[in-house]
């Protein structure tokens, strides 16, 4: 549902996830959903860096 809404109804080209660098659970979950590592945003959170993960419309496993 989320993929259809974001990519279909809203017309977005990408979906971005930012999570704390040390939150391994969130990073593993994003990986399982098909997000790809993109970069690290230093000092994004008051107590940690952020890992930036992305999914392009053409990479979305739910739209295939």
XYZ file of N, CA and C in Angstrom, residues 42-64:
69
model
N 26.631 13.262 8.836
C 27.313 13.463 10.111
C 26.538 14.412 11.011
N 26.467 14.057 12.292
C 25.817 14.869 13.330
C 24.374 15.234 12.993
N 23.681 14.364 12.324
C 22.286 14.613 11.946
C 21.382 14.613 13.176
N 21.569 13.645 14.038
C 20.835 13.562 15.301
C 21.702 14.152 16.405
N 21.104 14.617 17.493
C 21.906 15.206 18.573
C 22.957 14.244 19.146
N 22.654 12.937 19.098
C 23.548 11.960 19.712
C 24.133 10.938 18.740
N 23.933 11.124 17.436
C 24.415 10.122 16.477
C 24.374 10.678 15.055
N 25.103 10.017 14.178
C 25.026 10.302 12.746
C 23.796 9.608 12.183
N 23.399 9.975 10.985
C 22.277 9.320 10.312
C 22.791 8.536 9.114
N 22.243 7.362 8.925
C 22.482 6.587 7.720
C 21.320 6.893 6.786
N 21.619 7.241 5.551
C 20.602 7.570 4.562
C 20.473 6.385 3.613
N 19.258 5.877 3.497
C 18.967 4.753 2.604
C 17.893 5.202 1.628
N 17.908 4.673 0.415
C 16.959 5.114 -0.596
C 16.398 3.946 -1.389
N 15.235 4.211 -1.979
C 14.626 3.268 -2.908
C 14.058 4.083 -4.061
N 14.500 3.779 -5.274
C 13.938 4.402 -6.461
C 12.711 3.616 -6.906
N 11.815 4.285 -7.586
C 10.579 3.646 -8.042
C 10.867 2.367 -8.823
N 11.853 2.428 -9.711
C 12.140 1.255 -10.551
C 12.802 0.117 -9.769
N 13.253 0.376 -8.561
C 13.847 -0.675 -7.714
C 12.854 -1.274 -6.717
N 11.689 -0.688 -6.612
C 10.717 -1.103 -5.602
C 10.209 -2.527 -5.878
N 10.428 -3.437 -4.935
C 10.015 -4.841 -5.171
C 8.517 -5.045 -5.206
N 7.725 -4.120 -4.655
C 6.282 -4.285 -4.618
C 5.591 -3.795 -5.877
N 6.303 -3.102 -6.744
C 5.703 -2.590 -7.976
C 6.036 -3.436 -9.197
N 6.772 -4.474 -8.996
C 7.185 -5.318 -10.134
C 6.090 -6.269 -10.552
